mmCIF file of C-alpha atoms and ligand atoms in Angstrom:
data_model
loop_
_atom_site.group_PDB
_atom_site.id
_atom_site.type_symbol
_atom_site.label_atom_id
_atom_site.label_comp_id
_atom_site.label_asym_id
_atom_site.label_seq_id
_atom_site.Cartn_x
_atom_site.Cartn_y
_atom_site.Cartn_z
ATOM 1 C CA UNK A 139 12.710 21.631 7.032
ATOM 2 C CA UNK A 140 9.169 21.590 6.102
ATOM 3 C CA UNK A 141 9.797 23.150 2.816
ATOM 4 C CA UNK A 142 6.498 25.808 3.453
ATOM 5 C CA UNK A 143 4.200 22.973 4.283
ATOM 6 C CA UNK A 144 2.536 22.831 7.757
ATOM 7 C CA UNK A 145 3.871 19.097 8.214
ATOM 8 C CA UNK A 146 5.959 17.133 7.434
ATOM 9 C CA UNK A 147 3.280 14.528 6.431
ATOM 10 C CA UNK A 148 1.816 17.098 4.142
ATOM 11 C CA UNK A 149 5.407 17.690 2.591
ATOM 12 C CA UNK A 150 5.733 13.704 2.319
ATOM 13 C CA UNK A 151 2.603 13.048 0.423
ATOM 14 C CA UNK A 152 3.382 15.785 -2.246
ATOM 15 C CA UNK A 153 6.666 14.569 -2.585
ATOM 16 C CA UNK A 154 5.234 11.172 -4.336
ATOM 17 C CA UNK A 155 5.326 11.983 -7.624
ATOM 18 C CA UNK A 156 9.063 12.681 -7.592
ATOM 19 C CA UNK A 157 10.215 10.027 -5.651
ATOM 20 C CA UNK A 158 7.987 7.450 -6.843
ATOM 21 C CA UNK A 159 9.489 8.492 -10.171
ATOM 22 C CA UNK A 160 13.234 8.217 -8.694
ATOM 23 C CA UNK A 161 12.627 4.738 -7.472
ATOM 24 C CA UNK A 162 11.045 3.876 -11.616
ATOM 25 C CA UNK A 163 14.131 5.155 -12.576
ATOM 26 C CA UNK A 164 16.410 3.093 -10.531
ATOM 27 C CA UNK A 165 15.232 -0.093 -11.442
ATOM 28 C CA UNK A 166 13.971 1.017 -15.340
ATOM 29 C CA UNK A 167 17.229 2.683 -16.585
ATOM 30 C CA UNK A 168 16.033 4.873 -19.442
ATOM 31 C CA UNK A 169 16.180 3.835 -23.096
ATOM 32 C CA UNK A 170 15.936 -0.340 -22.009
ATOM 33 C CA UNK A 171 13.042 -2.328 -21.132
ATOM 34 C CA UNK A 172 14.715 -4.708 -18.527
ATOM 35 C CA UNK A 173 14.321 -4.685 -14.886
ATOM 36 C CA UNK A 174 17.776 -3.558 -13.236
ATOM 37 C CA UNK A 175 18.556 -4.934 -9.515
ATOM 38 C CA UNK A 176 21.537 -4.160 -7.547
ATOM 39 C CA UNK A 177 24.417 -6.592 -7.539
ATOM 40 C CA UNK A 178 23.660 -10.070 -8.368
ATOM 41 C CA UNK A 179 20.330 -9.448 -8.333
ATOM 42 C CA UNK A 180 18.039 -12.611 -7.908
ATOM 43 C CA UNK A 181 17.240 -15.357 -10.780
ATOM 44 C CA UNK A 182 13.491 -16.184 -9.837
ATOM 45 C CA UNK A 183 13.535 -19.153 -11.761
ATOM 46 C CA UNK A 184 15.303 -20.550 -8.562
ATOM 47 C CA UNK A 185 12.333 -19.703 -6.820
ATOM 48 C CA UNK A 186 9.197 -21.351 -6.029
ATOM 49 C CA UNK A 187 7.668 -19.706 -3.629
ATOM 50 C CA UNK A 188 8.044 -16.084 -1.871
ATOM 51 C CA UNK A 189 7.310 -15.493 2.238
ATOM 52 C CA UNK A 190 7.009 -11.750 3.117
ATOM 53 C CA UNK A 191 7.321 -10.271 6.237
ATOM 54 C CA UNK A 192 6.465 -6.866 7.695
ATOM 55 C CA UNK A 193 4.810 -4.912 10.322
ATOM 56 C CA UNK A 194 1.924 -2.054 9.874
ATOM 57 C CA UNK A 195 2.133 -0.009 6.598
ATOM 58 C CA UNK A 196 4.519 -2.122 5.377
ATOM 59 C CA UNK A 197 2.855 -5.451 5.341
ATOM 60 C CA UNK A 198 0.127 -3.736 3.785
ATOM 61 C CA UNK A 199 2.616 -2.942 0.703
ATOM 62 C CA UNK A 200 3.378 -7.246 1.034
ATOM 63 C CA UNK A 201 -0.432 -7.821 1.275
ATOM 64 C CA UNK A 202 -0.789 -5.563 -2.011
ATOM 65 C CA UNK A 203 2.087 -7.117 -3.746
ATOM 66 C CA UNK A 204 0.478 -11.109 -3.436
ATOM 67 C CA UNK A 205 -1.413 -9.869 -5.825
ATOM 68 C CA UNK A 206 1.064 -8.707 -8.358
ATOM 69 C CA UNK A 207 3.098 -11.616 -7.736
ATOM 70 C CA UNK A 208 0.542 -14.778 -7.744
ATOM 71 C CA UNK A 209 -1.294 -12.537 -10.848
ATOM 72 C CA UNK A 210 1.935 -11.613 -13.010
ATOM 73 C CA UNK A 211 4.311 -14.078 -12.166
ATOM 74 C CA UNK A 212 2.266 -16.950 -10.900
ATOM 75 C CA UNK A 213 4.278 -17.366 -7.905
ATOM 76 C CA UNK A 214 2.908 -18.519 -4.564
ATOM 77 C CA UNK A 215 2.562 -15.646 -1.279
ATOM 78 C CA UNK A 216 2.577 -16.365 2.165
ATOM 79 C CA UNK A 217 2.444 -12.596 3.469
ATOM 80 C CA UNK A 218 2.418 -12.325 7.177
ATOM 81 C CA UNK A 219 2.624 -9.778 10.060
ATOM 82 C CA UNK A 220 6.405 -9.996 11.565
ATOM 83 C CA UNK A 221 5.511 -10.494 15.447
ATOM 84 C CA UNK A 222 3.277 -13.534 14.539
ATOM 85 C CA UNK A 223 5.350 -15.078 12.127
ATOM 86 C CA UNK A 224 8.431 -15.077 14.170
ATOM 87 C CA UNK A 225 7.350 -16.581 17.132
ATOM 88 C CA UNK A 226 5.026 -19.358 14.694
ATOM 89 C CA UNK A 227 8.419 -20.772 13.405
ATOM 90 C CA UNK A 228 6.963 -21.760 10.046
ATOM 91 C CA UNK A 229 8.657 -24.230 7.972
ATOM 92 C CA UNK A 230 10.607 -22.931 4.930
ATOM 93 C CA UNK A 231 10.521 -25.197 2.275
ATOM 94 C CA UNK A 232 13.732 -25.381 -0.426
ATOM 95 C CA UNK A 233 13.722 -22.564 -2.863
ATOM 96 C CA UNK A 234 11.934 -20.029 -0.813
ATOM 97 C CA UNK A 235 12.562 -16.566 -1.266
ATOM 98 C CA UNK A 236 12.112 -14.616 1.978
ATOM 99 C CA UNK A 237 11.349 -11.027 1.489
ATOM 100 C CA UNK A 238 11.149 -8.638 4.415
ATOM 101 C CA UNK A 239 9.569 -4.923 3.789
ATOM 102 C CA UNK A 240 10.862 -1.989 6.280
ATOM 103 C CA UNK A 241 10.751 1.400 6.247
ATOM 104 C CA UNK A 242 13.656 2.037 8.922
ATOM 105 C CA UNK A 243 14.991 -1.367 8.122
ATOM 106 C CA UNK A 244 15.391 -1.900 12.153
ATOM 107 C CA UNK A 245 11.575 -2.920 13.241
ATOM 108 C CA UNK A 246 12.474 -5.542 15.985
ATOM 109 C CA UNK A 247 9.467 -8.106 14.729
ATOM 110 C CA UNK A 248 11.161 -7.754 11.440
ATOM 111 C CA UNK A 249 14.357 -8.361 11.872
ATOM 112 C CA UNK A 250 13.553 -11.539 14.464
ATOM 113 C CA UNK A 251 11.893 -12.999 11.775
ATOM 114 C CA UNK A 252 14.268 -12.368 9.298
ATOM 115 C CA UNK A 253 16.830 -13.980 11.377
ATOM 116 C CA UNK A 254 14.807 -16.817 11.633
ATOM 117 C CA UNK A 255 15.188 -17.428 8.317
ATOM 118 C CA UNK A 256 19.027 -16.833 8.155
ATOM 119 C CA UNK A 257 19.954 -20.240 7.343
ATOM 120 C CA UNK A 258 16.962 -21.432 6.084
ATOM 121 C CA UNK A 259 15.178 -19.667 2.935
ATOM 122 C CA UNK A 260 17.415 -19.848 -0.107
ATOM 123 C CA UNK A 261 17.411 -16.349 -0.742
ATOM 124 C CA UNK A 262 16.780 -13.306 1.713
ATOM 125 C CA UNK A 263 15.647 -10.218 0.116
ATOM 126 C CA UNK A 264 14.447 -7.058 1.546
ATOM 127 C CA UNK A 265 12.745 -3.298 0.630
ATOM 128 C CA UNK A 266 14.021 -0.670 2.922
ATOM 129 C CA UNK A 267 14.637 2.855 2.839
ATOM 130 C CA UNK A 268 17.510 2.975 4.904
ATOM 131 C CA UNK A 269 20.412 1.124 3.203
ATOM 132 C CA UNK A 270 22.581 1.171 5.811
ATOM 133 C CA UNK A 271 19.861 -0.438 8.284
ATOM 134 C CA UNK A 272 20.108 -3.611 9.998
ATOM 135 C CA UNK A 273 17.468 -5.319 7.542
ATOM 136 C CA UNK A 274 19.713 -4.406 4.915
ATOM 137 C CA UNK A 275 23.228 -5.393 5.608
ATOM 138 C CA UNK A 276 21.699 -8.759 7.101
ATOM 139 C CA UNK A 277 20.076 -9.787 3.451
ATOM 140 C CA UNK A 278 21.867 -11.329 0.932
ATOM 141 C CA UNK A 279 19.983 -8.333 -1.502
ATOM 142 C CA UNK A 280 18.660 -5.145 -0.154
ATOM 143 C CA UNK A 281 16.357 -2.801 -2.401
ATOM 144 C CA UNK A 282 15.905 0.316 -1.473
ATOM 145 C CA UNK A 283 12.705 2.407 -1.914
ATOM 146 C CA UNK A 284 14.311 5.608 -2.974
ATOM 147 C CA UNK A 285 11.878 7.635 -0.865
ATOM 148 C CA UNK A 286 14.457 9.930 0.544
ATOM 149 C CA UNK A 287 14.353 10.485 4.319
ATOM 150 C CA UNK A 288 10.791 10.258 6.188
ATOM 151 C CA UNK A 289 9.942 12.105 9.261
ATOM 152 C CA UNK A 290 5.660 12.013 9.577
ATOM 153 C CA UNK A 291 5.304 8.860 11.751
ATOM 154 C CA UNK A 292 2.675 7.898 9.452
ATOM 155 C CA UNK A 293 4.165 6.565 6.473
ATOM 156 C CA UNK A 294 3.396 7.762 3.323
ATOM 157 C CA UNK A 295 6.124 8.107 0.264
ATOM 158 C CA UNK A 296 7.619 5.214 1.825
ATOM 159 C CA UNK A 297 4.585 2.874 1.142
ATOM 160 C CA UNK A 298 4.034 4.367 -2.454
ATOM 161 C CA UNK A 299 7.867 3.675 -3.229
ATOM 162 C CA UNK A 300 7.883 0.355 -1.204
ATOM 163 C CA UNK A 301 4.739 -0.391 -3.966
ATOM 164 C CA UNK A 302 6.787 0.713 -7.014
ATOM 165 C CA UNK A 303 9.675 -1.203 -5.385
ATOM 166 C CA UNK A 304 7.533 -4.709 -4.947
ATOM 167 C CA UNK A 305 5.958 -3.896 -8.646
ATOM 168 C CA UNK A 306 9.189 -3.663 -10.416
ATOM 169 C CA UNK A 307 10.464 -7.370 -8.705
ATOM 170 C CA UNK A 308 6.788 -8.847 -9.844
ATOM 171 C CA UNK A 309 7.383 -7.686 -12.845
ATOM 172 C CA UNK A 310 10.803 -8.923 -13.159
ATOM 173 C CA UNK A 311 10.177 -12.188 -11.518
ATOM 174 C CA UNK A 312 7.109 -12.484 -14.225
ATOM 175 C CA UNK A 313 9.556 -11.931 -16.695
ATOM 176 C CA UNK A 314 12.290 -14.598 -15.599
ATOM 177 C CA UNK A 315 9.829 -16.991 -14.981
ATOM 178 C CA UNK A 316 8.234 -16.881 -18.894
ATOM 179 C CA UNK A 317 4.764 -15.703 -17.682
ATOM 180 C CA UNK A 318 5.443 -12.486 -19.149
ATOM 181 C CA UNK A 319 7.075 -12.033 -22.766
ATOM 182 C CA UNK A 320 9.569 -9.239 -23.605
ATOM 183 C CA UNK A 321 6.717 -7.386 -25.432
ATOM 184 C CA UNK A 322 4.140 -7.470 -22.654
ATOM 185 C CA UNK A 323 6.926 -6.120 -20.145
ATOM 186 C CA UNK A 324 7.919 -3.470 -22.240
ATOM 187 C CA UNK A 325 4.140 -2.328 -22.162
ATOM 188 C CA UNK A 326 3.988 -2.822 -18.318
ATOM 189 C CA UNK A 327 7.381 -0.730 -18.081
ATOM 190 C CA UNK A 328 5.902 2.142 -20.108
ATOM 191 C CA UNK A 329 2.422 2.552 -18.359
ATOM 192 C CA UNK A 330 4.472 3.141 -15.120
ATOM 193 C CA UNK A 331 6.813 5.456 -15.859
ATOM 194 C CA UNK A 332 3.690 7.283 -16.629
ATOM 195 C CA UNK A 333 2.776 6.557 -12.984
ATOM 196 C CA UNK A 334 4.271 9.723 -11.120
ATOM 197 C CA UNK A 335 2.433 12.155 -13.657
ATOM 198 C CA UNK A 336 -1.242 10.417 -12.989
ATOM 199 C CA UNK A 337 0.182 11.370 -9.399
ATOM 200 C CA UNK A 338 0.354 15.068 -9.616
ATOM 201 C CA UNK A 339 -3.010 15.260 -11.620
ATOM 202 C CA UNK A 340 -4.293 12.971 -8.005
ATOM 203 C CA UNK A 341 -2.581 15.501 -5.759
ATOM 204 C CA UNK A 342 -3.906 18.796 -8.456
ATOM 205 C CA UNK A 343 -7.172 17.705 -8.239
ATOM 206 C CA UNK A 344 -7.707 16.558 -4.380
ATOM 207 C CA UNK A 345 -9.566 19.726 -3.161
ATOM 208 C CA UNK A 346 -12.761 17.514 -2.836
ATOM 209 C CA UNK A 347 -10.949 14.960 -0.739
ATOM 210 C CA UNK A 348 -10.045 18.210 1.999
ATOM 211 C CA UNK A 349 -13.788 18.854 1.780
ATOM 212 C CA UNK A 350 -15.001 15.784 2.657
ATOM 213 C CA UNK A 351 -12.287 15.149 5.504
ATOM 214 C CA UNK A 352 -14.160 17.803 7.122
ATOM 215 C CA UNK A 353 -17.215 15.759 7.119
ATOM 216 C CA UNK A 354 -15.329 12.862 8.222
ATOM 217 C CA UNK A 355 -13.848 14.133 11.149
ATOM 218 C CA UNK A 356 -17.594 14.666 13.021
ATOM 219 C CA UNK A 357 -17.333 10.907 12.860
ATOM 220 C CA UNK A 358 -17.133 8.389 15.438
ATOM 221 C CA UNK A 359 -16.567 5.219 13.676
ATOM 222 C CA UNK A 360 -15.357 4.736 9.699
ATOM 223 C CA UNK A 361 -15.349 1.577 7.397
ATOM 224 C CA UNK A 362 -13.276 1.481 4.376
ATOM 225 C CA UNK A 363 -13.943 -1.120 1.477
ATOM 226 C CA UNK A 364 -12.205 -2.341 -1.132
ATOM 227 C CA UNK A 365 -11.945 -5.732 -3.857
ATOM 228 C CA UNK A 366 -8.743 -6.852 -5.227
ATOM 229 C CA UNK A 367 -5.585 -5.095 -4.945
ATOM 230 C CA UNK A 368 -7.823 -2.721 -3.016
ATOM 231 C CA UNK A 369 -8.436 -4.041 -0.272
ATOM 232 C CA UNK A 370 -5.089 -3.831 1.343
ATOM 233 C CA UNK A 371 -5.271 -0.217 0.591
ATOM 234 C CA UNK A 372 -8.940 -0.057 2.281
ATOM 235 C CA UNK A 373 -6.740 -1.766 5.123
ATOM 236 C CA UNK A 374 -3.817 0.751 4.850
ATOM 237 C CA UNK A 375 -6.310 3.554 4.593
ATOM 238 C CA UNK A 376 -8.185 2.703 7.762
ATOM 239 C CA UNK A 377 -4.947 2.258 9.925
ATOM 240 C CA UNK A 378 -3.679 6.097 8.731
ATOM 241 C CA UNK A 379 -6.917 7.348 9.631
ATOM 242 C CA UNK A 380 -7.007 6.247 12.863
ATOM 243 C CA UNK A 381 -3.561 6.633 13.390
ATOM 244 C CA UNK A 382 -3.535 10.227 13.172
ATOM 245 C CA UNK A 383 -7.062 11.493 13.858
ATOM 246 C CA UNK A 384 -7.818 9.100 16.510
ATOM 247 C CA UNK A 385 -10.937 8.150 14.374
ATOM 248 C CA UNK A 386 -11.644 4.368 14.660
ATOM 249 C CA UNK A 387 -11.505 2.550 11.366
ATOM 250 C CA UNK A 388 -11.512 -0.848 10.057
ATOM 251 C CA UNK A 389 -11.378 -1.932 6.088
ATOM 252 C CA UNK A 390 -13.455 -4.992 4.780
ATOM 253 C CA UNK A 391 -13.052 -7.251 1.573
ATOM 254 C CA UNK A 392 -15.800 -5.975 0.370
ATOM 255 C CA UNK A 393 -16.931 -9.234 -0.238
ATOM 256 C CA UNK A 394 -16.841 -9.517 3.553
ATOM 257 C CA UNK A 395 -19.774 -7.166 4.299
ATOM 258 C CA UNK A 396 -22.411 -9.230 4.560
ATOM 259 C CA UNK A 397 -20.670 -11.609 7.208
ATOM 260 C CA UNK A 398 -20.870 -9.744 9.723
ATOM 261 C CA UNK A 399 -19.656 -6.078 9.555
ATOM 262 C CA UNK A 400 -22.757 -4.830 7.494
ATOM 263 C CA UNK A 401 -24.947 -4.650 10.881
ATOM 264 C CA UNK A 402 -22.510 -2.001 11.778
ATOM 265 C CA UNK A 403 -24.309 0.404 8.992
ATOM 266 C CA UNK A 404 -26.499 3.403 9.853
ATOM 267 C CA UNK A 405 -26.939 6.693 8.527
ATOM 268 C CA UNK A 406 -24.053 8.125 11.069
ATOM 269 C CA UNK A 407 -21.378 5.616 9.539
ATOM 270 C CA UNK A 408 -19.071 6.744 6.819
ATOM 271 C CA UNK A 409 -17.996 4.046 4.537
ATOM 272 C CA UNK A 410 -15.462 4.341 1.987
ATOM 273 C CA UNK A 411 -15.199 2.766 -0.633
ATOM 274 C CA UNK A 412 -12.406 2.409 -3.230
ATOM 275 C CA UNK A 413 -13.360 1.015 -6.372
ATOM 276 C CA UNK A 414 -11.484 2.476 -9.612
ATOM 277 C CA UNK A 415 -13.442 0.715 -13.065
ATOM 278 C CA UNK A 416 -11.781 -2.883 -13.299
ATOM 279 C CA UNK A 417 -13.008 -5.870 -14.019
ATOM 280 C CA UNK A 418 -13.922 -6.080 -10.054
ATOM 281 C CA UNK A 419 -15.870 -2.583 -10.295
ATOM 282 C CA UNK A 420 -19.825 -4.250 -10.315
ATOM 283 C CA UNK A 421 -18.836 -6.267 -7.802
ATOM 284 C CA UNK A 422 -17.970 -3.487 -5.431
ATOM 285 C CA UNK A 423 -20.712 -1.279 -6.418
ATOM 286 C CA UNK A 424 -23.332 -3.891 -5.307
ATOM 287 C CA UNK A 425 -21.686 -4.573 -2.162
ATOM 288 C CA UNK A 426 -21.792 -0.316 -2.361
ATOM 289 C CA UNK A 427 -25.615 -0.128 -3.131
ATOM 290 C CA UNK A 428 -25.982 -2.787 -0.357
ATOM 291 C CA UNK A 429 -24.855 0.018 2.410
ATOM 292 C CA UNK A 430 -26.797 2.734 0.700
ATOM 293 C CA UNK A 431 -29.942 0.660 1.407
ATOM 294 C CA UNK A 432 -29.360 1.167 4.782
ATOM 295 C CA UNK A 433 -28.938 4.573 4.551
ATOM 296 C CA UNK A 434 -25.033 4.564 5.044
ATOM 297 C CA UNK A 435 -22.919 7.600 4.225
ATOM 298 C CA UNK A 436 -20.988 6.628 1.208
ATOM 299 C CA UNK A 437 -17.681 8.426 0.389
ATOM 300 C CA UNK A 438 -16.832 6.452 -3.552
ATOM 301 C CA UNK A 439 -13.288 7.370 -4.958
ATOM 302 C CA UNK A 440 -12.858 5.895 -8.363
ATOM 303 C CA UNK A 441 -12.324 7.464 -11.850
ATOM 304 C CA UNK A 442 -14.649 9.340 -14.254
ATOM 305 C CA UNK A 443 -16.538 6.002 -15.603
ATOM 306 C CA UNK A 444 -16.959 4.807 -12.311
ATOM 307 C CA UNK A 445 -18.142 7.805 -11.124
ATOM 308 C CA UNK A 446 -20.567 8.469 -14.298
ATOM 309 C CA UNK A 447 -22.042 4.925 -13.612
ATOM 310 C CA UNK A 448 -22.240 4.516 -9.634
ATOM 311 C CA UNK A 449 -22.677 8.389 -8.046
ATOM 312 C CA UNK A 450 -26.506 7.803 -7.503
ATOM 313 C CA UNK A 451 -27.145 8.474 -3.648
ATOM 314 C CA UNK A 452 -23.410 8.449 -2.592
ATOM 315 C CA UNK A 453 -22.245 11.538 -0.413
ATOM 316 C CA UNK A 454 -19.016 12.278 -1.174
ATOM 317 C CA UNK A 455 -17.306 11.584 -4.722
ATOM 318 C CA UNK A 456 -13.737 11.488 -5.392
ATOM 319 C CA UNK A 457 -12.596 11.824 -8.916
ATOM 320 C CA UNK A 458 -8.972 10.015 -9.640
ATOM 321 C CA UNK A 459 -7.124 10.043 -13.062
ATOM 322 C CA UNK A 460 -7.737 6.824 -15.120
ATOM 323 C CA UNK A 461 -4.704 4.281 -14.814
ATOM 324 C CA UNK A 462 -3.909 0.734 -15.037
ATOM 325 C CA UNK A 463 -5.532 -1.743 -12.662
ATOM 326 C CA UNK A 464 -2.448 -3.157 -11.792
ATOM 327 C CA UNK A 465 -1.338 0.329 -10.391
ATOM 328 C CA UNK A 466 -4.260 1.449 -8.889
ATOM 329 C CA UNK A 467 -3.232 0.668 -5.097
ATOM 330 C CA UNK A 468 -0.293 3.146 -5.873
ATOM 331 C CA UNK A 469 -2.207 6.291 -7.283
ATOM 332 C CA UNK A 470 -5.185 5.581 -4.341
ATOM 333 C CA UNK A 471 -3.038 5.504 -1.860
ATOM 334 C CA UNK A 472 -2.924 9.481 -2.156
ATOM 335 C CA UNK A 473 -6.373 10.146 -1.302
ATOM 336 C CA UNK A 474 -6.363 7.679 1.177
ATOM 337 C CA UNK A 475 -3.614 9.935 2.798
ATOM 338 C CA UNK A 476 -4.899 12.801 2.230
ATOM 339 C CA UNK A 477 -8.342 11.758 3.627
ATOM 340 C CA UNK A 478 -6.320 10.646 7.226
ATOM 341 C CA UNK A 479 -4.437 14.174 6.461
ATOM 342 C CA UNK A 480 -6.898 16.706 5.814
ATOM 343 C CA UNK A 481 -8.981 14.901 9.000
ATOM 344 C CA UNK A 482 -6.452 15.053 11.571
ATOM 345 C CA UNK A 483 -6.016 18.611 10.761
ATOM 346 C CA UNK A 484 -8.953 19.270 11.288
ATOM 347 C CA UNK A 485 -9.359 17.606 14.562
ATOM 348 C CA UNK A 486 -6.774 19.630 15.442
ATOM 349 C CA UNK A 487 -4.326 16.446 16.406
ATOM 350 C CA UNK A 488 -0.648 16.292 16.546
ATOM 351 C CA UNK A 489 -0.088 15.198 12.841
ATOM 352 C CA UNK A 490 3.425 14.253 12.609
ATOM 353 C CA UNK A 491 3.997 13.184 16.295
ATOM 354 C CA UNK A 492 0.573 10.954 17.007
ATOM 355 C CA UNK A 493 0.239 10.197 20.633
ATOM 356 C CA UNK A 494 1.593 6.716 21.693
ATOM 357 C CA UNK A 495 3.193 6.131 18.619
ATOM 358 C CA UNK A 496 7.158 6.327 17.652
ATOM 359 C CA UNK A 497 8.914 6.138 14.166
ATOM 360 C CA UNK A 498 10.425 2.985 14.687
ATOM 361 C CA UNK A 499 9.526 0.246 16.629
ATOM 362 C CA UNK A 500 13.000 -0.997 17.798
ATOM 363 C CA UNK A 501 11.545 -3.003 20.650
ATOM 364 C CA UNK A 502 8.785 -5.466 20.866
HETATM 365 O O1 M6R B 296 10.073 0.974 9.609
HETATM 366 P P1 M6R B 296 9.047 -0.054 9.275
HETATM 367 O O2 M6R B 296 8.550 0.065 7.856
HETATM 368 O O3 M6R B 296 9.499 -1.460 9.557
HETATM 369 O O4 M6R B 296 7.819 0.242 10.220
HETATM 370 C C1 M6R B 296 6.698 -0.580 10.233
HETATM 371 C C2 M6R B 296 5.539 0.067 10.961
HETATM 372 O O5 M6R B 296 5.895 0.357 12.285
HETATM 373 C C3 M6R B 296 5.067 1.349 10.275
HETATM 374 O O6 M6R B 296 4.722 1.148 8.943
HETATM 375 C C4 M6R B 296 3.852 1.942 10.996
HETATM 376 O O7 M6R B 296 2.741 1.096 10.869
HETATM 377 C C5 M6R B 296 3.559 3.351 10.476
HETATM 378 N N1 M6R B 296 3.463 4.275 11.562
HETATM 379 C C6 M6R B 296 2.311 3.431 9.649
HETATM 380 O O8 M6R B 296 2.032 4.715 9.216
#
């Protein structure tokens, strides 16, 4: 049931908000400021460094949380893509935490690889939204996402609650670990439990985003940039775009421009750039201004300051809600869906069925 939406994607995005807030709420009971895991849970002062695993959208949520984890808890990330890591056979060094990120919980890459640690990572973990999966029963802790059932084969509440999932354990392995005091995770619990209502002013105010999805789906080729914790969204927003409009698009560290991918630029090249107003914003905005001075077609999505202070000569502006850095690849990841959304539709592609592509990749 598509609940009066035209897809099911389009149902799945505006569903965020609630079930964003239904994961918050399974790991934050109300009325205590402590991170809540299911059974035993996991003591990560017995852990010294974390290896995540996942394929597509889903190692995109691991790339995003390295950051949360090497910045809040000051643990060291391997992150790596499931087909090459299981056939690498890297060494696991004592007290690794493996931690394997599925949607379905049976991608065959996945799984291989987290058998391959069976037996030799001290703990194995995993984010899934389907409990009763495969992943799941064959961890020795399964969290799940909370996101209810998916059906687009893009993914899209999944990766928001597999975010709020991955947050929650950064946060709680921060606190374990003493790099976070009980004060400072209070804070960091209430700012996102405010998360799903920044959400719904996102999705309220995304009329511009359909507008300039319009525009985007004329195009042949699209870059998407980011710094920071966004640049695996740039990465995540590139693969839905081309996954469902058939667009081709690749994301860049923005950093990474100049090395190569800036000869790419002309005036017929959308580039998007996502850039909310943290302490990386300048940085972005002059790898930004470096594309508009070759004429490229700049599409900025960032808040109200860092709109005020970078619009000059862009194309397309995208206002969001202010929010925390630290959850800004959760709130972006909206327009970035909406973007691949509102352009498929328009190209008149199969949305929720994309051709070649299947819900879960159960073989290799
Ligand atoms: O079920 P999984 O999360 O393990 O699936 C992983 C990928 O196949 C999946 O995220 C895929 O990339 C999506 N179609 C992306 O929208």
């Amino acid at each position: 049931d598509k609940g009066g939406y035209k897809h099911f994607m389009a149902k799945e995005i505006a569903e965020q908000p609630a079930v964003v807030g239904e994961a918050i709420r399974h790991y934050l009971p109300a009325g205590d400021d402590s991170v809540r895991l299911p059974g035993e849970g996991l003591d990560f002062t017995k852990v010294d460094r974390l290896t995540m695993v996942a394929c597509g959208t889903a190692y995109y949520a691991c790339l995003t949380a390295k950051y949360w984890f090497e910045q809040l808890a000051r643990i060291p990330v391997e992150v790596d893509v499931a087909s090459e890591f299981r056939y690498r056979e890297p060494p696991i060094p004592p007290r690794t935490a493996a931690l394997f990120v599925s949607q379905s919980g049976e991608t065959a890459d996945t799984l291989a690889a987290l058998r391959y640690c069976q037996g030799k990572a001290d703990h194995i973990l995993s984010v899934v939204n389907v409990p009763e999966s495969s992943i799941a029963r064959e961890s020795d802790l399964a969290l799940p996402i909370h996101a209810g059932v998916e059906i687009g084969v893009a993914s899209t509440k999944a990766f928001t609650c597999q975010l709020t999932v991955l947050l929650i354990l950064a946060l709680k392995a921060a606190a374990d670990r003493g790099a976070l005091s009980p004060e400072a995770l209070a804070d960091q619990i209430a700012t996102l439990r405010g998360l799903p209502q920044l959400m719904n002013i996102a999705l309220d105010g995304a009329e511009p985003v359909h507008r300039a999805a319009l525009q985007l789906a004329e195009a042949r080729d699209v870059l998407f940039l980011g710094r920071g914790l966004m640049y695996p969204l740039a990465l995540e927003g590139a693969l839905k775009l081309k996954e469902i409009s058939y667009i081709h698009a690749e994301a860049y560290a923005s950093g990474e421009l100049k090395h190569g991918p800036i000869a790419l630029i002309d005036p017929t090249m959308p580039v998007v750039v996502m850039a909310p107003r943290d302490g990386l914003f300048d940085k972005t905005v002059s790898n930004m201004q470096e594309v508009l001075a070759r004429k490229g077609k700049v599409m900025l999505i960032s808040d109200e300051d860092g709109i005020d202070e970078a619009k000059d000569g862009v194309w397309s502006a995208i206002r969001m809600p202010k929010v925390a850095p630290l959850l800004a690849p959760i709130l972006y990841a909206l327009p970035a869906q909406l973007l691949a959304y509102h352009t498929a539709v328009a190209k008149g592609t199969d949305v929720d069925q994309p051709r070649n592509l299947a819900k879960s990749v159960t073989v290799e």
